[in-house]
Short mmCIF file of C-alpha atoms and ligand atoms in Angstrom, two decimals:
data_model
loop_
_atom_site.label_atom_id
_atom_site.label_comp_id
_atom_site.label_asym_id
_atom_site.label_seq_id
_atom_site.Cartn_x
_atom_site.Cartn_y
_atom_site.Cartn_z
CA MET A 1 -0.44 -0.03 0.38
CA LEU A 2 1.10 3.78 -0.89
CA GLN A 3 2.13 5.32 2.17
CA LEU A 4 2.67 8.83 1.82
CA SER A 5 3.81 10.36 4.59
CA SER A 6 3.50 14.39 5.29
CA ALA A 7 6.45 14.49 6.93
CA PRO A 8 9.58 16.11 5.60
CA VAL A 9 12.74 13.41 3.54
CA ARG A 10 16.20 14.09 4.56
CA PRO A 11 17.54 13.42 1.15
CA SER A 12 19.97 10.09 1.26
CA LEU A 13 22.54 9.84 -1.88
CA VAL A 14 22.92 6.28 -1.68
CA LEU A 15 20.47 6.06 -4.29
CA PRO A 16 20.99 8.37 -6.65
CA SER A 17 25.07 6.43 -6.65
CA LEU A 18 23.49 3.86 -7.00
CA ALA A 19 21.47 4.95 -10.02
CA ALA A 20 24.93 6.64 -11.65
CA ILE A 21 26.81 3.25 -11.01
CA VAL A 22 23.71 1.32 -12.90
CA ALA A 23 24.23 4.24 -15.81
CA VAL A 24 27.96 4.06 -15.68
CA ALA A 25 27.55 -0.05 -15.69
CA ILE A 26 25.00 0.61 -18.83
CA PHE A 27 27.20 2.68 -21.03
CA VAL A 28 30.22 1.19 -20.83
CA VAL A 29 28.34 -1.60 -21.77
CA ASP A 30 26.97 -0.91 -24.70
CA THR A 31 30.04 0.99 -25.70
CA ILE A 32 32.25 -1.64 -25.13
CA THR A 33 30.12 -4.37 -25.85
CA PRO A 34 30.27 -6.12 -28.78
CA LEU A 35 27.07 -7.43 -28.25
CA ASP A 36 23.63 -6.91 -31.51
CA ILE A 37 21.26 -6.35 -28.35
CA ALA A 38 19.41 -3.24 -27.39
CA VAL A 39 21.34 -2.92 -23.93
CA ALA A 40 20.46 0.51 -23.89
CA VAL A 41 16.64 -1.31 -22.82
CA LEU A 42 18.42 -1.37 -19.38
CA TYR A 43 18.31 2.77 -18.59
CA VAL A 44 15.19 2.52 -17.85
CA GLY A 45 16.52 0.90 -14.88
CA VAL A 46 17.84 3.60 -13.69
CA VAL A 47 14.80 6.03 -14.17
CA LEU A 48 12.71 3.83 -12.40
CA LEU A 49 15.10 3.53 -9.70
CA ALA A 50 15.18 8.06 -10.01
CA MET A 51 11.31 7.79 -8.18
CA ASP A 52 12.38 6.95 -5.43
CA PHE A 53 14.79 10.05 -4.86
CA ALA A 54 13.84 12.49 -7.49
CA GLY A 55 10.38 14.73 -8.62
CA GLN A 56 8.77 15.87 -11.58
CA LYS A 57 11.67 17.19 -13.12
CA GLY A 58 14.37 15.47 -11.68
CA ILE A 59 13.32 11.91 -13.51
CA LEU A 60 12.83 13.65 -16.84
CA ILE A 61 16.53 14.90 -16.66
CA VAL A 62 17.69 11.84 -15.67
CA ALA A 63 15.46 9.80 -18.94
CA GLY A 64 17.45 12.62 -20.84
CA GLY A 65 20.66 12.30 -19.76
CA CYS A 66 20.39 7.91 -20.06
CA ALA A 67 19.01 8.77 -23.65
CA VAL A 68 22.37 11.25 -24.48
CA LEU A 69 24.29 8.29 -23.21
CA THR A 70 22.82 5.31 -25.81
CA VAL A 71 23.23 8.65 -29.06
CA LEU A 72 26.69 8.56 -27.48
CA SER A 73 27.28 5.31 -27.25
CA TYR A 74 25.48 4.56 -30.31
CA ALA A 75 27.83 7.90 -31.36
CA ILE A 76 31.08 6.06 -30.50
CA THR A 77 30.51 2.55 -32.05
CA HIS A 78 29.12 2.85 -34.67
CA ASP A 79 30.39 6.33 -36.30
CA ASN A 80 30.75 5.50 -40.11
CA ASP A 81 28.80 2.65 -39.95
CA PRO A 82 25.07 3.18 -41.81
CA ALA A 83 23.81 -0.36 -41.14
CA SER A 84 20.20 -0.89 -39.83
CA GLY A 85 20.61 -2.65 -37.30
CA PRO A 86 22.03 -0.95 -34.51
CA ILE A 87 20.60 1.74 -35.17
CA LEU A 88 16.47 0.49 -35.16
CA ARG A 89 18.48 -1.18 -31.10
CA CYS A 90 18.77 2.23 -30.53
CA LEU A 91 15.84 3.59 -31.30
CA ILE A 92 13.47 0.51 -29.96
CA SER A 93 15.91 1.82 -26.01
CA LEU A 94 15.11 5.80 -27.83
CA ALA A 95 11.66 5.32 -27.28
CA ALA A 96 12.25 3.14 -24.18
CA ILE A 97 13.75 5.81 -22.13
CA ALA A 98 11.39 8.27 -23.31
CA ILE A 99 8.34 5.52 -22.41
CA THR A 100 9.22 5.25 -19.37
CA GLY A 101 10.27 9.03 -18.57
CA VAL A 102 7.51 10.43 -18.87
CA LEU A 103 4.52 7.78 -16.99
CA ALA A 104 7.40 7.36 -14.70
CA ALA A 105 7.03 11.59 -14.27
CA ARG A 106 3.30 11.57 -14.94
CA HIS A 107 3.05 9.06 -11.93
CA GLN A 108 5.36 11.29 -9.46
CA GLY A 109 3.55 14.45 -9.96
CA THR A 110 0.20 12.21 -8.91
CA ILE A 111 2.58 11.53 -5.79
CA GLU A 112 3.47 14.89 -5.56
CA ALA A 113 -0.59 16.85 -5.50
CA LEU A 114 -0.83 13.50 -3.01
CA ARG A 115 1.83 14.35 -0.48
CA GLU A 116 0.80 17.95 -0.89
CA HIS A 117 -2.57 17.16 -0.14
CA ALA A 118 -1.85 15.47 3.01
CA SER A 119 0.29 17.56 3.84
CA LEU A 120 -2.39 20.24 4.73
CA LEU A 121 -3.64 17.76 6.98
CA ASP A 122 -0.62 19.20 9.08
CA LEU A 123 -1.98 22.70 9.09
CA THR A 124 -5.64 21.52 11.24
CA HIS A 125 -5.35 21.21 14.85
CA ASP A 126 -7.56 17.84 14.79
CA THR A 127 -5.86 14.82 14.23
CA ILE A 128 -5.85 12.86 12.08
CA PHE A 129 -5.10 9.38 11.07
CA VAL A 130 -5.60 6.59 9.05
CA ARG A 131 -6.45 3.57 10.03
CA ASN A 132 -6.14 0.00 7.90
CA GLN A 133 -8.80 -2.74 8.06
CA ASP A 134 -6.70 -4.45 11.05
CA ASP A 135 -6.73 -1.16 12.67
CA VAL A 136 -3.02 -0.87 12.37
CA ILE A 137 -2.15 3.38 11.56
CA THR A 138 -0.90 3.79 8.40
CA TYR A 139 -1.39 7.58 8.22
CA TRP A 140 -0.42 10.32 11.31
CA ASN A 141 -1.01 14.07 11.32
CA ARG A 142 1.36 16.34 13.65
CA ALA A 143 -2.06 17.44 15.64
CA ALA A 144 -1.94 13.41 16.78
CA THR A 145 1.96 13.97 17.27
CA GLU A 146 1.46 16.88 19.37
CA LEU A 147 -1.66 15.46 21.39
CA TYR A 148 0.10 11.93 21.82
CA GLY A 149 3.71 12.52 22.43
CA TRP A 150 4.27 9.78 19.42
CA ARG A 151 6.04 10.81 16.71
CA PRO A 152 4.71 9.00 13.04
CA GLU A 153 7.75 7.12 12.61
CA GLN A 154 6.62 5.74 15.79
CA ALA A 155 2.76 4.85 15.42
CA ILE A 156 2.59 4.16 11.52
CA GLY A 157 2.41 0.85 12.08
CA ARG A 158 1.64 0.33 15.21
CA ASN A 159 -2.43 -0.73 16.10
CA THR A 160 -3.74 2.03 16.93
CA ALA A 161 -5.96 0.37 19.84
CA GLY A 162 -2.82 -0.90 21.21
CA LEU A 163 -0.53 1.95 21.05
CA LEU A 164 -3.71 4.14 22.36
CA HIS A 165 -5.05 2.28 25.09
CA THR A 166 -8.50 3.53 23.97
CA VAL A 167 -11.79 2.93 25.73
CA PHE A 168 -14.51 3.05 23.55
CA PRO A 169 -17.80 3.99 24.96
CA ALA A 170 -19.92 0.75 23.22
CA PRO A 171 -18.70 -2.48 22.31
CA PHE A 172 -16.15 -2.87 19.12
CA ASP A 173 -18.17 -4.78 17.44
CA ASP A 174 -21.63 -2.69 17.59
CA ILE A 175 -18.80 0.12 16.48
CA MET A 176 -18.15 -1.53 13.63
CA SER A 177 -20.89 -2.58 12.59
CA GLU A 178 -22.79 1.04 12.10
CA LEU A 179 -19.37 1.73 10.42
CA ARG A 180 -19.59 -0.31 8.26
CA ARG A 181 -23.11 0.42 7.35
CA THR A 182 -23.21 4.74 7.28
CA GLY A 183 -19.53 4.40 6.58
CA ARG A 184 -19.58 7.03 9.78
CA TRP A 185 -19.09 6.20 13.39
CA GLU A 186 -18.87 9.65 16.15
CA GLY A 187 -18.30 9.38 19.31
CA GLU A 188 -16.28 10.10 23.09
CA LEU A 189 -13.59 8.22 23.23
CA VAL A 190 -10.96 7.66 25.71
CA HIS A 191 -7.24 7.66 25.06
CA THR A 192 -3.74 7.56 27.05
CA ALA A 193 -0.98 9.53 25.13
CA ARG A 194 2.65 8.52 25.47
CA ASP A 195 3.15 10.44 28.92
CA GLY A 196 0.08 7.98 30.30
CA ARG A 197 -2.09 11.76 30.78
CA ILE A 198 -6.09 10.50 30.21
CA LEU A 199 -7.49 12.27 27.13
CA ILE A 200 -10.85 12.50 26.84
CA VAL A 201 -11.42 13.11 23.18
CA ALA A 202 -14.40 13.42 19.91
CA SER A 203 -13.99 11.11 17.79
CA ARG A 204 -15.27 11.05 14.06
CA TRP A 205 -14.62 8.04 11.24
CA ALA A 206 -15.23 7.91 8.64
CA LEU A 207 -14.83 5.17 6.39
CA GLN A 208 -13.09 4.17 3.25
CA ARG A 209 -13.88 2.30 0.33
CA ASP A 210 -12.26 0.80 -3.25
CA GLY A 211 -13.88 0.30 -5.94
CA ARG A 212 -15.01 -2.41 -5.86
CA GLY A 213 -17.33 -1.47 -2.63
CA ARG A 214 -14.96 -2.92 0.05
CA PRO A 215 -13.97 -1.11 2.98
CA VAL A 216 -9.72 -0.45 2.86
CA ALA A 217 -9.27 2.36 5.46
CA ILE A 218 -10.20 4.28 8.39
CA LEU A 219 -9.80 7.81 8.64
CA GLU A 220 -10.31 9.56 12.10
CA THR A 221 -10.43 12.58 12.99
CA ASN A 222 -10.04 13.71 17.34
CA ASN A 223 -10.68 16.78 19.30
CA ASP A 224 -9.47 17.33 22.65
CA ILE A 225 -12.27 17.81 24.98
CA THR A 226 -10.09 16.75 28.14
CA GLU A 227 -10.70 20.37 29.40
CA ARG A 228 -14.02 21.05 28.51
CA ARG A 229 -15.21 17.79 30.07
CA GLN A 230 -13.34 18.40 32.86
CA VAL A 231 -15.05 21.69 33.03
CA GLU A 232 -18.10 20.92 32.22
CA ASP A 233 -18.24 18.19 35.35
CA GLY A 234 -17.48 20.56 37.84
CA LEU A 235 -19.84 22.79 36.87
CA HIS A 236 -22.34 19.43 37.00
CA ARG A 237 -21.22 19.11 40.55
CA ALA A 238 -21.56 22.19 41.73
CA GLN A 239 -25.58 22.60 40.62
CA SER A 240 -25.98 19.11 42.43
CA GLU A 241 -24.71 20.50 45.13
CA LEU A 242 -26.60 23.51 44.52
CA ALA A 243 -29.58 21.78 44.17
CA HIS A 244 -29.33 19.98 47.68
CA VAL A 245 -28.86 23.43 49.30
CA ALA A 246 -32.29 24.78 48.06
CA ARG A 247 -33.97 21.19 48.68
CA VAL A 248 -32.46 20.87 52.54
CA ALA A 249 -33.58 24.93 52.56
CA THR A 250 -36.75 23.70 51.17
CA LEU A 251 -37.22 20.80 53.77
CA GLY A 252 -36.64 23.62 56.69
CA GLU A 253 -38.57 25.73 55.47
CA LEU A 254 -41.12 22.83 55.72
CA THR A 255 -40.47 21.54 58.88
CA ALA A 256 -43.10 22.01 60.83
CA SER A 257 -45.53 19.88 58.39
CA ILE A 258 -43.75 17.91 57.64
CA ALA A 259 -42.94 17.35 61.29
CA HIS A 260 -46.69 17.28 61.31
CA GLU A 261 -46.67 14.76 58.00
CA VAL A 262 -45.38 12.29 61.09
CA ASN A 263 -47.24 12.95 63.48
CA GLN A 264 -50.36 12.63 62.67
CA PRO A 265 -49.91 8.54 61.48
CA LEU A 266 -47.67 8.37 65.34
CA ALA A 267 -50.83 9.82 67.35
CA ALA A 268 -53.04 7.46 65.12
CA VAL A 269 -51.06 4.50 65.98
CA VAL A 270 -50.89 5.28 69.10
CA THR A 271 -54.71 5.64 69.25
CA ASN A 272 -55.61 2.05 67.61
CA GLY A 273 -52.61 0.76 70.09
CA GLU A 274 -55.18 1.94 73.05
CA ALA A 275 -58.72 0.49 71.36
CA CYS A 276 -57.49 -2.33 70.41
CA LEU A 277 -56.19 -3.62 74.39
CA ARG A 278 -59.49 -1.77 75.03
CA TRP A 279 -61.19 -4.86 72.09
CA LEU A 280 -58.84 -7.16 74.55
CA GLY A 281 -59.47 -6.40 77.68
CA ARG A 282 -63.27 -7.14 77.15
CA ALA A 283 -64.70 -10.34 79.56
CA VAL A 284 -65.47 -11.57 76.02
CA PRO A 285 -62.68 -10.53 73.77
CA ASP A 286 -63.64 -8.76 70.18
CA ILE A 287 -60.74 -10.21 68.23
CA GLY A 288 -62.17 -9.00 64.96
CA GLN A 289 -61.65 -5.43 66.25
CA ALA A 290 -58.33 -6.21 67.49
CA ARG A 291 -57.35 -7.21 63.70
CA SER A 292 -58.74 -3.88 62.27
CA SER A 293 -57.05 -2.05 65.40
CA VAL A 294 -54.18 -3.46 64.27
CA GLU A 295 -54.72 -3.51 60.27
CA SER A 296 -54.69 -0.37 60.68
CA MET A 297 -51.63 0.63 63.13
CA ILE A 298 -49.66 -0.83 60.58
CA ARG A 299 -51.53 1.12 57.99
CA ASN A 300 -50.74 4.39 59.84
CA GLY A 301 -46.95 3.29 60.62
CA GLN A 302 -46.71 2.56 56.78
CA ARG A 303 -47.59 6.10 56.01
CA ALA A 304 -44.67 7.34 58.41
CA SER A 305 -42.18 5.45 56.95
CA GLU A 306 -43.21 6.50 53.76
CA VAL A 307 -42.65 10.32 54.67
CA VAL A 308 -39.82 9.39 56.64
CA ARG A 309 -38.23 7.21 53.47
CA ARG A 310 -39.32 10.34 51.23
CA LEU A 311 -37.59 13.05 53.71
CA ARG A 312 -34.30 11.17 53.36
CA ALA A 313 -34.39 10.71 49.56
CA LEU A 314 -34.43 14.32 49.30
CA SER A 315 -32.18 15.19 51.48
CA ARG A 316 -30.02 12.50 50.99
CA LYS A 317 -26.54 13.73 48.85
CA GLY A 318 -25.70 12.27 45.74
CA ASP A 319 -24.95 11.83 42.18
CA PRO A 320 -28.50 12.15 39.61
CA SER A 321 -29.43 8.72 38.83
CA TYR A 322 -31.34 8.39 36.14
CA ALA A 323 -34.17 5.34 35.08
CA PRO A 324 -37.83 5.35 33.32
CA LEU A 325 -40.83 6.97 36.02
CA SER A 326 -44.13 8.38 35.82
CA LEU A 327 -44.34 11.95 36.99
CA PRO A 328 -47.55 11.39 38.60
CA ASP A 329 -45.91 9.31 40.27
CA VAL A 330 -43.06 11.74 41.47
CA VAL A 331 -46.38 14.81 42.13
CA ASN A 332 -47.55 12.22 44.27
CA ASP A 333 -44.34 11.93 46.06
CA VAL A 334 -44.30 15.84 46.69
CA ALA A 335 -48.11 15.64 47.51
CA LEU A 336 -47.36 13.84 50.73
CA LEU A 337 -45.04 15.87 52.05
CA ILE A 338 -47.06 20.06 51.33
CA GLY A 339 -50.18 18.21 52.64
CA ARG A 340 -49.57 20.39 55.80
CA GLU A 341 -48.30 23.24 53.93
CA LEU A 342 -51.53 23.12 51.86
CA GLN A 343 -53.37 23.57 54.80
CA SER A 344 -51.87 26.50 56.28
CA HIS A 345 -52.33 28.41 53.27
CA ARG A 346 -55.90 27.27 53.51
CA ALA A 347 -54.81 26.35 49.22
CA THR A 348 -55.91 23.15 47.80
CA LEU A 349 -54.25 20.89 45.93
CA GLY A 350 -55.95 18.82 42.89
CA VAL A 351 -53.91 16.55 40.48
CA ASN A 352 -55.39 15.63 37.28
CA ALA A 353 -54.00 13.14 35.34
CA ARG A 354 -54.35 9.54 33.00
CA ASP A 355 -53.15 5.83 34.43
CA ASP A 356 -51.54 5.19 30.70
CA LEU A 357 -49.20 7.85 30.48
CA PRO A 358 -45.85 6.84 29.21
CA LEU A 359 -43.09 6.92 31.23
CA VAL A 360 -39.38 10.24 31.10
CA ARG A 361 -35.68 9.55 32.17
CA GLY A 362 -35.08 11.03 35.17
CA ASP A 363 -33.68 11.34 38.83
CA ARG A 364 -36.35 11.02 40.52
CA VAL A 365 -35.45 13.00 43.87
CA GLN A 366 -35.03 15.68 40.94
CA LEU A 367 -37.88 15.53 39.49
CA GLN A 368 -39.00 15.98 43.03
CA GLN A 369 -37.27 18.88 43.95
CA VAL A 370 -38.85 20.74 40.31
CA VAL A 371 -42.48 19.48 41.35
CA MET A 372 -41.56 21.04 45.77
CA ASN A 373 -40.21 24.42 43.60
CA LEU A 374 -43.76 24.49 41.92
CA LEU A 375 -46.09 24.29 43.76
CA MET A 376 -44.45 25.88 46.91
CA ASN A 377 -44.42 29.03 44.62
CA GLY A 378 -48.30 28.07 43.62
CA ILE A 379 -48.60 28.32 47.04
CA GLN A 380 -47.25 31.37 48.25
CA ALA A 381 -48.06 33.78 45.32
CA MET A 382 -51.91 32.33 46.50
CA ASP A 383 -50.68 33.74 50.36
CA GLY A 384 -52.37 37.66 49.19
CA VAL A 385 -55.33 35.87 47.54
CA SER A 386 -59.05 36.20 49.45
CA GLY A 387 -62.61 36.46 47.48
CA ARG A 388 -61.40 33.07 45.21
CA PRO A 389 -59.90 29.72 46.23
CA ARG A 390 -56.53 28.94 46.32
CA SER A 391 -56.43 26.63 44.35
CA LEU A 392 -53.84 25.23 43.03
CA THR A 393 -53.89 22.14 40.47
CA VAL A 394 -51.56 20.13 38.33
CA GLU A 395 -52.04 18.56 35.19
CA VAL A 396 -49.67 15.56 33.23
CA ALA A 397 -50.87 15.07 29.80
CA ARG A 398 -49.12 13.91 26.66
CA LEU A 399 -50.08 17.37 24.33
CA THR A 400 -51.37 16.46 20.31
CA GLU A 401 -49.08 19.03 19.11
CA GLU A 402 -45.79 18.20 21.39
CA PRO A 403 -46.41 13.51 21.42
CA GLN A 404 -42.50 12.50 22.47
CA SER A 405 -42.97 14.37 25.23
CA VAL A 406 -45.44 14.14 28.96
CA VAL A 407 -45.81 17.94 29.99
CA LEU A 408 -46.93 18.78 33.78
CA THR A 409 -48.56 22.04 34.69
CA VAL A 410 -49.38 23.40 37.61
CA SER A 411 -51.65 26.58 37.57
CA ASP A 412 -52.22 28.47 41.09
CA ALA A 413 -54.84 31.51 41.32
CA GLY A 414 -52.96 33.83 42.12
CA PRO A 415 -51.96 36.96 40.82
CA GLY A 416 -50.16 36.11 38.17
CA ILE A 417 -46.87 36.84 36.62
CA ASP A 418 -45.65 41.02 35.34
CA PRO A 419 -45.30 39.90 31.03
CA ALA A 420 -41.97 42.57 32.17
CA ASN A 421 -40.51 39.62 34.11
CA LEU A 422 -42.17 36.44 31.75
CA GLY A 423 -38.26 36.75 30.22
CA ARG A 424 -36.42 36.58 33.68
CA LEU A 425 -38.23 34.23 36.09
CA PHE A 426 -35.62 31.62 35.54
CA ASP A 427 -32.48 33.73 35.88
CA ALA A 428 -30.57 33.17 39.19
CA PHE A 429 -30.83 35.37 41.61
CA PHE A 430 -34.16 36.91 40.56
CA THR A 431 -36.49 37.25 42.58
CA THR A 432 -39.79 40.11 43.87
CA ARG A 433 -39.99 38.10 47.15
CA GLN A 434 -38.62 40.08 50.46
CA ASP A 435 -37.22 37.12 51.24
CA GLY A 436 -36.29 35.53 47.96
CA MET A 437 -33.67 33.61 47.30
CA GLY A 438 -34.25 34.14 43.52
CA MET A 439 -32.69 29.78 42.90
CA GLY A 440 -35.78 28.79 43.16
CA LEU A 441 -36.04 28.57 39.33
CA SER A 442 -33.07 28.54 38.01
CA ILE A 443 -32.44 25.10 39.15
CA CYS A 444 -35.08 24.05 38.25
CA ARG A 445 -34.58 25.04 34.87
CA SER A 446 -31.10 23.67 34.47
CA ILE A 447 -32.68 20.10 36.61
CA VAL A 448 -34.88 20.58 33.50
CA GLU A 449 -32.52 21.30 30.62
CA ALA A 450 -30.44 18.00 32.36
CA HIS A 451 -33.51 16.26 31.53
CA GLY A 452 -33.59 17.22 28.25
CA GLY A 453 -36.46 19.10 28.92
CA ARG A 454 -37.93 22.69 28.80
CA ILE A 455 -39.67 24.43 31.22
CA TRP A 456 -41.91 27.85 31.17
CA ALA A 457 -44.51 30.55 32.44
CA THR A 458 -47.67 31.95 31.06
CA ASN A 459 -50.71 33.36 32.68
CA ARG A 460 -54.14 31.90 32.86
CA PRO A 461 -56.49 33.86 30.80
CA GLU A 462 -58.81 34.21 34.40
CA GLY A 463 -55.71 34.82 36.21
CA GLY A 464 -52.78 33.21 38.08
CA ALA A 465 -50.11 31.43 37.01
CA ARG A 466 -48.64 28.63 34.52
CA PHE A 467 -45.57 26.72 34.92
CA HIS A 468 -45.65 24.16 32.39
CA VAL A 469 -42.31 21.19 32.38
CA SER A 470 -42.03 19.05 28.78
CA LEU A 471 -39.68 16.22 29.51
CA PRO A 472 -38.82 13.96 27.02
CA ILE A 473 -41.19 9.82 26.94
CA ALA A 474 -38.46 7.60 27.93
CA GLN A 475 -40.79 4.52 26.85
CA GLU A 476 -44.99 3.83 25.97
CA ARG A 477 -46.72 2.46 29.42
CA ILE A 478 -47.32 -1.07 28.79
CA ALA A 479 -50.50 -2.17 29.49
P1 ADP B 1 -38.02 32.85 45.13
O1 ADP B 1 -39.04 32.06 44.90
O2 ADP B 1 -36.44 32.56 45.44
O3 ADP B 1 -38.24 33.95 44.72
P2 ADP B 1 -37.93 32.15 43.08
O4 ADP B 1 -36.95 31.14 41.30
O5 ADP B 1 -38.64 29.84 43.47
O6 ADP B 1 -37.43 32.09 43.40
O7 ADP B 1 -38.69 32.47 41.46
C1 ADP B 1 -38.44 33.91 41.30
C2 ADP B 1 -39.21 34.63 41.30
O8 ADP B 1 -40.41 34.09 40.52
C3 ADP B 1 -40.03 34.44 42.45
O9 ADP B 1 -40.20 35.84 43.18
C4 ADP B 1 -41.63 35.35 41.42
O10 ADP B 1 -41.39 36.96 40.91
C5 ADP B 1 -42.37 34.93 40.21
N1 ADP B 1 -42.39 33.31 40.61
C6 ADP B 1 -42.48 32.00 40.96
N2 ADP B 1 -43.40 31.33 40.71
C7 ADP B 1 -44.62 32.33 41.04
C8 ADP B 1 -45.64 32.01 40.63
N3 ADP B 1 -46.40 30.66 40.95
N4 ADP B 1 -46.79 33.10 40.57
C9 ADP B 1 -46.17 35.01 40.31
N5 ADP B 1 -44.85 34.55 40.58
C10 ADP B 1 -43.58 33.52 40.93
#
């Protein structure tokens, strides 16, 4: 296979000297031996040798030189001999030298053009290399040398995966079958440089096929995104820490309500326990009533432990874990914690959702936080409302205009949003509340966007605000 290295080639005198020696030898044999054959045809070999060290012009000069030697030799040996045989042999040799010279020069021109194109690839900051079907590197550009620390002569001929210790994001066979099917593949790879640095690269592969459509080589272009990824990771960590702090702060605001949510079932457990003892203490113990008291105790105990479980999940600090989940379930999780809050603000909550809604993919705790923020904002917005019910409604639906998403809408009966503020509600630190931080909606937006969704606000024509969260469907619900 032709290998095009764009690295500068150090001129060597070995091949030119060899060509010169061969040319002189042919000249001597042609001139002093009385052979009746076209010895000068052998100059073709000299022209071919020139391909390895001379450019297009150089080859033509060598061919010209060989032709001059041929004619000189003829002139010396057949000075006054007009016989047709030697002339014919001389002409045949000249024709062979001329044809070989022209073809070799043209071939060299093509190679020079290709080499020039290949050297263009050295100008790019992207690392580019080519590997054959056996994963052996056949081309390696300058940026690849700079990034990985291997020079072309060290990399060419080596196996890519072995040289760069590639970690693939999917099984290698799957990647190769996609490449063969579509001719392209894109993804992130982890490579190890020569000095042991771990690099994350955005990699693009393109498959080269021969005239018959058989794959011959893969062009791999890599962009170093290690630093960007580290910054992004740091940002994600900071965002998730902030979300956690905000969550704990919200739970702090809800302490009284949550204490009530736990206390109520515990008080019921005590009452049921006392009732149970009374049923058992009768002259003829009423086992049926005692059993139903115990069942009620169990139900209440479970409710209290459920509240505590959700509370602990919300206050826990941890990396988001994504899984298919039902948005109405998330709403119910939150509703369980804010019942008392609604009561103390004289607000009511209605939840509207069909049972067969598709699942979305998300982190349950983060989505609970979004719902909790929106519900708490709605409750607070309705604080000054009098003369109409303080009703808060959550609707979860699949809209015809957005069939690929599930949309959660929280509507309140508060004063609505000043149209001048609609554009900056989700900005960090934007607040109109005296004791507000202005982080709630901004955190909601980063959570929703990290889930591939959108969040936006509108005003209800009948008064009040409406917040919409749209999340992409992960999977249809199996009936
Ligand atoms: P904070 O509640 O600390 O002010 P948020 O980010 O939760 O921070 O809300 C930002 C602002 O958005 C609020 O100060 C308020 O002006 C407005 N807002 C949020 N929810 C509503 C709502 N349901 N009705 C009217 N305005 C709202």
